[in-house]
Amino acid sequence: MTVEDVTEATDTTEVPAPVDDTEIERALEAILMVADEPMSVVTLATAVGAPVKRVRQAIDVLVEDFDGVAPGGSVRRGFELREVGGGWRVYVRAEYDQVVSGYVLQQNPTKLSQAALETLAVIAYKQPISRGAIASIRAVNVDSVVRTLLGRGLITELFTDSETGAINYGTTDLLLTQLGINSVDELPKISPLLADGAEGFDADVR
């Protein structure tokens, strides 16, 4: 028995059959509807067994279709196909965020406490930032909250200060994905909303 025979006998991996060219758009739509994270063009191309160039064309078609501007006419959907974090994913349109958020909160109340959300906001806008600096801004102990955010994968340890030994934290790609943005640069400016007019609060956003 040759090595090739053994490999053939033990390899049970099934390679998906290529999708018919006329069905690629609909196949991609089905995959993107169940994806829980952005999917790269290469991953999508592998999934449907089509060239990357063809998949890029199909994505453009889907974007126009969902936006209601496809040639031949289509209905604008309540969701959109958006490129985020190096991949593509279906998101609720901004104008329907409020109604969807209300529904989700009724069905599944938020799992992050107010303290956790406030701490996450401080880290997002001031990163890299140490635990002590976070506590100073919030005027409370944040040890347990930081552990919670680390456990959820929303923040990560970026580096340890060589002089103080303090660990500095920053947000993760998971948070960007959850917010539907590509980088923290897209976070809204909050200085105008602060009671003390602290214009410098947004300054450290990278």
PDB file of C-alpha atoms in Angstrom:
ATOM      1  CA  MET A   1       0.000   0.000   0.000  1.00  0.00           C
ATOM      2  CA  THR A   2       1.401   3.368  -0.974  1.00  0.00           C
ATOM      3  CA  VAL A   3       1.316   6.629   0.977  1.00  0.00           C
ATOM      4  CA  GLU A   4      -1.221   7.899  -1.506  1.00  0.00           C
ATOM      5  CA  ASP A   5      -3.483   4.919  -0.770  1.00  0.00           C
ATOM      6  CA  VAL A   6      -3.315   5.567   2.987  1.00  0.00           C
ATOM      7  CA  THR A   7      -4.035   9.250   2.519  1.00  0.00           C
ATOM      8  CA  GLU A   8      -6.984   8.527   0.262  1.00  0.00           C
ATOM      9  CA  ALA A   9      -8.371   5.988   2.727  1.00  0.00           C
ATOM     10  CA  THR A  10      -8.060   8.220   5.810  1.00  0.00           C
ATOM     11  CA  ASP A  11      -8.884  11.630   4.386  1.00  0.00           C
ATOM     12  CA  THR A  12     -12.606  12.123   4.992  1.00  0.00           C
ATOM     13  CA  THR A  13     -12.624  15.850   4.284  1.00  0.00           C
ATOM     14  CA  GLU A  14     -15.397  16.716   1.872  1.00  0.00           C
ATOM     15  CA  VAL A  15     -14.688  19.509  -0.572  1.00  0.00           C
ATOM     16  CA  PRO A  16     -17.869  21.484  -1.307  1.00  0.00           C
ATOM     17  CA  ALA A  17     -19.033  21.154  -4.894  1.00  0.00           C
ATOM     18  CA  PRO A  18     -18.667  24.387  -6.893  1.00  0.00           C
ATOM     19  CA  VAL A  19     -21.860  26.423  -7.045  1.00  0.00           C
ATOM     20  CA  ASP A  20     -23.324  27.011 -10.486  1.00  0.00           C
ATOM     21  CA  ASP A  21     -22.287  30.441 -11.743  1.00  0.00           C
ATOM     22  CA  THR A  22     -25.894  31.599 -12.026  1.00  0.00           C
ATOM     23  CA  GLU A  23     -26.484  30.806  -8.352  1.00  0.00           C
ATOM     24  CA  ILE A  24     -23.355  32.368  -6.812  1.00  0.00           C
ATOM     25  CA  GLU A  25     -25.095  35.570  -5.657  1.00  0.00           C
ATOM     26  CA  ARG A  26     -27.846  33.652  -3.911  1.00  0.00           C
ATOM     27  CA  ALA A  27     -25.382  31.159  -2.415  1.00  0.00           C
ATOM     28  CA  LEU A  28     -23.274  33.990  -1.009  1.00  0.00           C
ATOM     29  CA  GLU A  29     -26.401  35.661   0.340  1.00  0.00           C
ATOM     30  CA  ALA A  30     -27.333  32.473   2.190  1.00  0.00           C
ATOM     31  CA  ILE A  31     -23.838  32.112   3.678  1.00  0.00           C
ATOM     32  CA  LEU A  32     -23.656  35.758   4.761  1.00  0.00           C
ATOM     33  CA  MET A  33     -27.051  35.530   6.424  1.00  0.00           C
ATOM     34  CA  VAL A  34     -25.760  32.939   8.888  1.00  0.00           C
ATOM     35  CA  ALA A  35     -22.210  34.268   9.318  1.00  0.00           C
ATOM     36  CA  ASP A  36     -21.483  35.462  12.859  1.00  0.00           C
ATOM     37  CA  GLU A  37     -18.330  37.349  11.852  1.00  0.00           C
ATOM     38  CA  PRO A  38     -17.085  39.210   8.752  1.00  0.00           C
ATOM     39  CA  MET A  39     -16.055  36.839   5.981  1.00  0.00           C
ATOM     40  CA  SER A  40     -13.171  37.595   3.630  1.00  0.00           C
ATOM     41  CA  VAL A  41     -13.597  37.369  -0.123  1.00  0.00           C
ATOM     42  CA  VAL A  42     -11.146  34.471  -0.213  1.00  0.00           C
ATOM     43  CA  THR A  43     -13.179  32.542   2.391  1.00  0.00           C
ATOM     44  CA  LEU A  44     -16.376  33.164   0.453  1.00  0.00           C
ATOM     45  CA  ALA A  45     -14.726  32.140  -2.797  1.00  0.00           C
ATOM     46  CA  THR A  46     -13.613  28.871  -1.217  1.00  0.00           C
ATOM     47  CA  ALA A  47     -17.089  28.248   0.176  1.00  0.00           C
ATOM     48  CA  VAL A  48     -18.777  28.511  -3.221  1.00  0.00           C
ATOM     49  CA  GLY A  49     -15.903  27.150  -5.280  1.00  0.00           C
ATOM     50  CA  ALA A  50     -15.606  30.246  -7.474  1.00  0.00           C
ATOM     51  CA  PRO A  51     -12.748  32.584  -8.474  1.00  0.00           C
ATOM     52  CA  VAL A  52     -12.134  35.539  -6.169  1.00  0.00           C
ATOM     53  CA  LYS A  53     -12.812  37.966  -9.028  1.00  0.00           C
ATOM     54  CA  ARG A  54     -16.235  36.406  -9.626  1.00  0.00           C
ATOM     55  CA  VAL A  55     -17.061  36.585  -5.916  1.00  0.00           C
ATOM     56  CA  ARG A  56     -16.102  40.284  -5.793  1.00  0.00           C
ATOM     57  CA  GLN A  57     -18.491  40.903  -8.677  1.00  0.00           C
ATOM     58  CA  ALA A  58     -21.220  38.954  -6.884  1.00  0.00           C
ATOM     59  CA  ILE A  59     -20.711  40.992  -3.695  1.00  0.00           C
ATOM     60  CA  ASP A  60     -21.113  44.209  -5.682  1.00  0.00           C
ATOM     61  CA  VAL A  61     -24.362  42.822  -7.083  1.00  0.00           C
ATOM     62  CA  LEU A  62     -25.629  41.947  -3.592  1.00  0.00           C
ATOM     63  CA  VAL A  63     -24.720  45.380  -2.214  1.00  0.00           C
ATOM     64  CA  GLU A  64     -26.735  47.041  -4.982  1.00  0.00           C
ATOM     65  CA  ASP A  65     -29.561  44.555  -4.548  1.00  0.00           C
ATOM     66  CA  PHE A  66     -29.835  45.159  -0.789  1.00  0.00           C
ATOM     67  CA  ASP A  67     -29.567  48.929  -1.331  1.00  0.00           C
ATOM     68  CA  GLY A  68     -32.420  48.864  -3.835  1.00  0.00           C
ATOM     69  CA  VAL A  69     -30.355  50.242  -6.710  1.00  0.00           C
ATOM     70  CA  ALA A  70     -29.725  47.070  -8.695  1.00  0.00           C
ATOM     71  CA  PRO A  71     -30.209  47.245 -12.467  1.00  0.00           C
ATOM     72  CA  GLY A  72     -33.707  46.098 -13.282  1.00  0.00           C
ATOM     73  CA  GLY A  73     -35.020  47.264  -9.939  1.00  0.00           C
ATOM     74  CA  SER A  74     -35.003  45.869  -6.417  1.00  0.00           C
ATOM     75  CA  VAL A  75     -36.455  46.728  -3.022  1.00  0.00           C
ATOM     76  CA  ARG A  76     -34.253  48.459  -0.433  1.00  0.00           C
ATOM     77  CA  ARG A  77     -33.854  46.037   2.456  1.00  0.00           C
ATOM     78  CA  GLY A  78     -33.802  46.714   6.179  1.00  0.00           C
ATOM     79  CA  PHE A  79     -30.292  45.279   6.233  1.00  0.00           C
ATOM     80  CA  GLU A  80     -27.133  46.043   4.276  1.00  0.00           C
ATOM     81  CA  LEU A  81     -23.974  44.229   3.224  1.00  0.00           C
ATOM     82  CA  ARG A  82     -21.036  46.072   4.756  1.00  0.00           C
ATOM     83  CA  GLU A  83     -17.263  45.556   4.623  1.00  0.00           C
ATOM     84  CA  VAL A  84     -15.905  45.534   8.179  1.00  0.00           C
ATOM     85  CA  GLY A  85     -12.633  44.305   9.644  1.00  0.00           C
ATOM     86  CA  GLY A  86     -11.338  42.909   6.357  1.00  0.00           C
ATOM     87  CA  GLY A  87     -14.475  40.945   5.578  1.00  0.00           C
ATOM     88  CA  TRP A  88     -18.143  41.178   4.605  1.00  0.00           C
ATOM     89  CA  ARG A  89     -21.151  40.773   6.880  1.00  0.00           C
ATOM     90  CA  VAL A  90     -24.848  41.620   6.902  1.00  0.00           C
ATOM     91  CA  TYR A  91     -25.825  44.428   9.288  1.00  0.00           C
ATOM     92  CA  VAL A  92     -29.049  46.172  10.244  1.00  0.00           C
ATOM     93  CA  ARG A  93     -29.354  49.569   8.569  1.00  0.00           C
ATOM     94  CA  ALA A  94     -28.656  52.518  10.845  1.00  0.00           C
ATOM     95  CA  GLU A  95     -32.198  53.871  10.603  1.00  0.00           C
ATOM     96  CA  TYR A  96     -33.558  50.636  12.080  1.00  0.00           C
ATOM     97  CA  ASP A  97     -31.038  50.330  14.924  1.00  0.00           C
ATOM     98  CA  GLN A  98     -33.439  51.706  17.495  1.00  0.00           C
ATOM     99  CA  VAL A  99     -36.336  49.384  16.718  1.00  0.00           C
ATOM    100  CA  VAL A 100     -34.059  46.338  16.510  1.00  0.00           C
ATOM    101  CA  SER A 101     -32.228  47.281  19.720  1.00  0.00           C
ATOM    102  CA  GLY A 102     -35.567  47.652  21.485  1.00  0.00           C
ATOM    103  CA  TYR A 103     -36.651  44.226  20.310  1.00  0.00           C
ATOM    104  CA  VAL A 104     -33.345  42.590  21.288  1.00  0.00           C
ATOM    105  CA  LEU A 105     -33.369  44.179  24.737  1.00  0.00           C
ATOM    106  CA  GLN A 106     -36.888  42.885  25.324  1.00  0.00           C
ATOM    107  CA  GLN A 107     -35.928  39.380  24.255  1.00  0.00           C
ATOM    108  CA  ASN A 108     -32.443  39.293  25.762  1.00  0.00           C
ATOM    109  CA  PRO A 109     -31.541  42.053  28.260  1.00  0.00           C
ATOM    110  CA  THR A 110     -28.040  43.457  27.977  1.00  0.00           C
ATOM    111  CA  LYS A 111     -25.405  41.245  29.555  1.00  0.00           C
ATOM    112  CA  LEU A 112     -22.983  44.080  30.284  1.00  0.00           C
ATOM    113  CA  SER A 113     -23.602  46.200  33.357  1.00  0.00           C
ATOM    114  CA  GLN A 114     -23.634  49.985  33.217  1.00  0.00           C
ATOM    115  CA  ALA A 115     -20.238  49.979  34.938  1.00  0.00           C
ATOM    116  CA  ALA A 116     -18.845  47.644  32.287  1.00  0.00           C
ATOM    117  CA  LEU A 117     -20.204  49.764  29.452  1.00  0.00           C
ATOM    118  CA  GLU A 118     -18.744  52.939  30.961  1.00  0.00           C
ATOM    119  CA  THR A 119     -15.359  51.286  31.461  1.00  0.00           C
ATOM    120  CA  LEU A 120     -15.416  49.926  27.915  1.00  0.00           C
ATOM    121  CA  ALA A 121     -16.126  53.425  26.595  1.00  0.00           C
ATOM    122  CA  VAL A 122     -13.171  54.876  28.531  1.00  0.00           C
ATOM    123  CA  ILE A 123     -10.848  52.204  27.127  1.00  0.00           C
ATOM    124  CA  ALA A 124     -12.162  52.652  23.582  1.00  0.00           C
ATOM    125  CA  TYR A 125     -11.580  56.405  23.600  1.00  0.00           C
ATOM    126  CA  LYS A 126      -8.368  56.584  25.658  1.00  0.00           C
ATOM    127  CA  GLN A 127      -6.465  53.435  24.614  1.00  0.00           C
ATOM    128  CA  PRO A 128      -3.826  52.426  25.348  1.00  0.00           C
ATOM    129  CA  ILE A 129      -4.717  52.994  28.973  1.00  0.00           C
ATOM    130  CA  SER A 130      -3.776  51.381  32.279  1.00  0.00           C
ATOM    131  CA  ARG A 131      -6.174  50.079  34.898  1.00  0.00           C
ATOM    132  CA  GLY A 132      -5.100  52.835  37.273  1.00  0.00           C
ATOM    133  CA  ALA A 133      -5.849  55.530  34.702  1.00  0.00           C
ATOM    134  CA  ILE A 134      -9.272  54.016  34.048  1.00  0.00           C
ATOM    135  CA  ALA A 135     -10.014  54.008  37.779  1.00  0.00           C
ATOM    136  CA  SER A 136      -8.887  57.623  38.001  1.00  0.00           C
ATOM    137  CA  ILE A 137     -11.288  58.682  35.248  1.00  0.00           C
ATOM    138  CA  ARG A 138     -14.219  56.713  36.638  1.00  0.00           C
ATOM    139  CA  ALA A 139     -13.339  57.395  40.302  1.00  0.00           C
ATOM    140  CA  VAL A 140     -14.089  53.781  41.231  1.00  0.00           C
ATOM    141  CA  ASN A 141     -12.229  50.479  41.407  1.00  0.00           C
ATOM    142  CA  VAL A 142     -12.426  48.795  38.001  1.00  0.00           C
ATOM    143  CA  ASP A 143     -10.542  45.533  38.614  1.00  0.00           C
ATOM    144  CA  SER A 144     -13.554  43.218  38.358  1.00  0.00           C
ATOM    145  CA  VAL A 145     -15.026  45.122  35.401  1.00  0.00           C
ATOM    146  CA  VAL A 146     -11.756  44.923  33.465  1.00  0.00           C
ATOM    147  CA  ARG A 147     -11.619  41.178  34.127  1.00  0.00           C
ATOM    148  CA  THR A 148     -15.163  40.863  32.787  1.00  0.00           C
ATOM    149  CA  LEU A 149     -14.323  42.761  29.603  1.00  0.00           C
ATOM    150  CA  LEU A 150     -11.187  40.670  29.114  1.00  0.00           C
ATOM    151  CA  GLY A 151     -13.235  37.512  29.558  1.00  0.00           C
ATOM    152  CA  ARG A 152     -15.734  38.668  26.939  1.00  0.00           C
ATOM    153  CA  GLY A 153     -12.913  39.321  24.481  1.00  0.00           C
ATOM    154  CA  LEU A 154     -13.882  42.981  24.103  1.00  0.00           C
ATOM    155  CA  ILE A 155     -10.532  44.313  25.358  1.00  0.00           C
ATOM    156  CA  THR A 156      -7.002  42.927  25.407  1.00  0.00           C
ATOM    157  CA  GLU A 157      -3.658  43.551  27.095  1.00  0.00           C
ATOM    158  CA  LEU A 158      -1.574  45.623  24.689  1.00  0.00           C
ATOM    159  CA  PHE A 159       1.709  46.004  26.580  1.00  0.00           C
ATOM    160  CA  THR A 160       3.283  46.458  29.998  1.00  0.00           C
ATOM    161  CA  ASP A 161       4.834  49.817  30.848  1.00  0.00           C
ATOM    162  CA  SER A 162       8.568  49.251  31.346  1.00  0.00           C
ATOM    163  CA  GLU A 163       8.774  51.914  34.063  1.00  0.00           C
ATOM    164  CA  THR A 164       5.647  51.350  36.128  1.00  0.00           C
ATOM    165  CA  GLY A 165       4.862  47.725  35.279  1.00  0.00           C
ATOM    166  CA  ALA A 166       1.267  48.733  34.579  1.00  0.00           C
ATOM    167  CA  ILE A 167      -0.594  46.765  31.933  1.00  0.00           C
ATOM    168  CA  ASN A 168      -2.140  48.917  29.208  1.00  0.00           C
ATOM    169  CA  TYR A 169      -5.396  47.864  27.614  1.00  0.00           C
ATOM    170  CA  GLY A 170      -7.087  48.408  24.261  1.00  0.00           C
ATOM    171  CA  THR A 171     -10.141  47.219  22.380  1.00  0.00           C
ATOM    172  CA  THR A 172     -10.246  44.137  20.150  1.00  0.00           C
ATOM    173  CA  ASP A 173     -11.466  43.385  16.636  1.00  0.00           C
ATOM    174  CA  LEU A 174     -14.449  41.657  18.252  1.00  0.00           C
ATOM    175  CA  LEU A 175     -15.666  44.976  19.622  1.00  0.00           C
ATOM    176  CA  LEU A 176     -15.246  46.623  16.206  1.00  0.00           C
ATOM    177  CA  THR A 177     -17.261  43.811  14.682  1.00  0.00           C
ATOM    178  CA  GLN A 178     -20.016  44.183  17.271  1.00  0.00           C
ATOM    179  CA  LEU A 179     -20.164  47.932  16.618  1.00  0.00           C
ATOM    180  CA  GLY A 180     -20.007  47.471  12.851  1.00  0.00           C
ATOM    181  CA  ILE A 181     -16.992  49.738  12.311  1.00  0.00           C
ATOM    182  CA  ASN A 182     -13.505  49.262  10.869  1.00  0.00           C
ATOM    183  CA  SER A 183     -11.489  51.161  13.477  1.00  0.00           C
ATOM    184  CA  VAL A 184     -11.814  53.263  16.624  1.00  0.00           C
ATOM    185  CA  ASP A 185     -11.347  56.316  14.399  1.00  0.00           C
ATOM    186  CA  GLU A 186     -14.981  55.820  13.407  1.00  0.00           C
ATOM    187  CA  LEU A 187     -16.249  56.189  16.973  1.00  0.00           C
ATOM    188  CA  PRO A 188     -18.451  59.285  17.361  1.00  0.00           C
ATOM    189  CA  LYS A 189     -16.968  62.356  19.023  1.00  0.00           C
ATOM    190  CA  ILE A 190     -18.270  62.659  22.572  1.00  0.00           C
ATOM    191  CA  SER A 191     -16.557  65.829  23.773  1.00  0.00           C
ATOM    192  CA  PRO A 192     -19.578  68.016  22.936  1.00  0.00           C
ATOM    193  CA  LEU A 193     -21.725  65.748  25.122  1.00  0.00           C
ATOM    194  CA  LEU A 194     -19.554  66.042  28.223  1.00  0.00           C
ATOM    195  CA  ALA A 195     -20.892  68.354  30.907  1.00  0.00           C
ATOM    196  CA  ASP A 196     -17.478  69.918  31.562  1.00  0.00           C
ATOM    197  CA  GLY A 197     -16.690  70.388  27.868  1.00  0.00           C
ATOM    198  CA  ALA A 198     -13.519  68.291  28.107  1.00  0.00           C
ATOM    199  CA  GLU A 199     -12.460  68.698  24.497  1.00  0.00           C
ATOM    200  CA  GLY A 200      -9.382  66.536  24.997  1.00  0.00           C
ATOM    201  CA  PHE A 201     -11.243  63.350  25.784  1.00  0.00           C
ATOM    202  CA  ASP A 202     -11.290  62.267  22.123  1.00  0.00           C
ATOM    203  CA  ALA A 203      -7.683  63.269  21.490  1.00  0.00           C
ATOM    204  CA  ASP A 204      -6.100  59.893  22.182  1.00  0.00           C
ATOM    205  CA  VAL A 205      -8.251  57.887  19.787  1.00  0.00           C
ATOM    206  CA  ARG A 206      -5.938  56.259  17.236  1.00  0.00           C
TER     207      ARG A 206
END
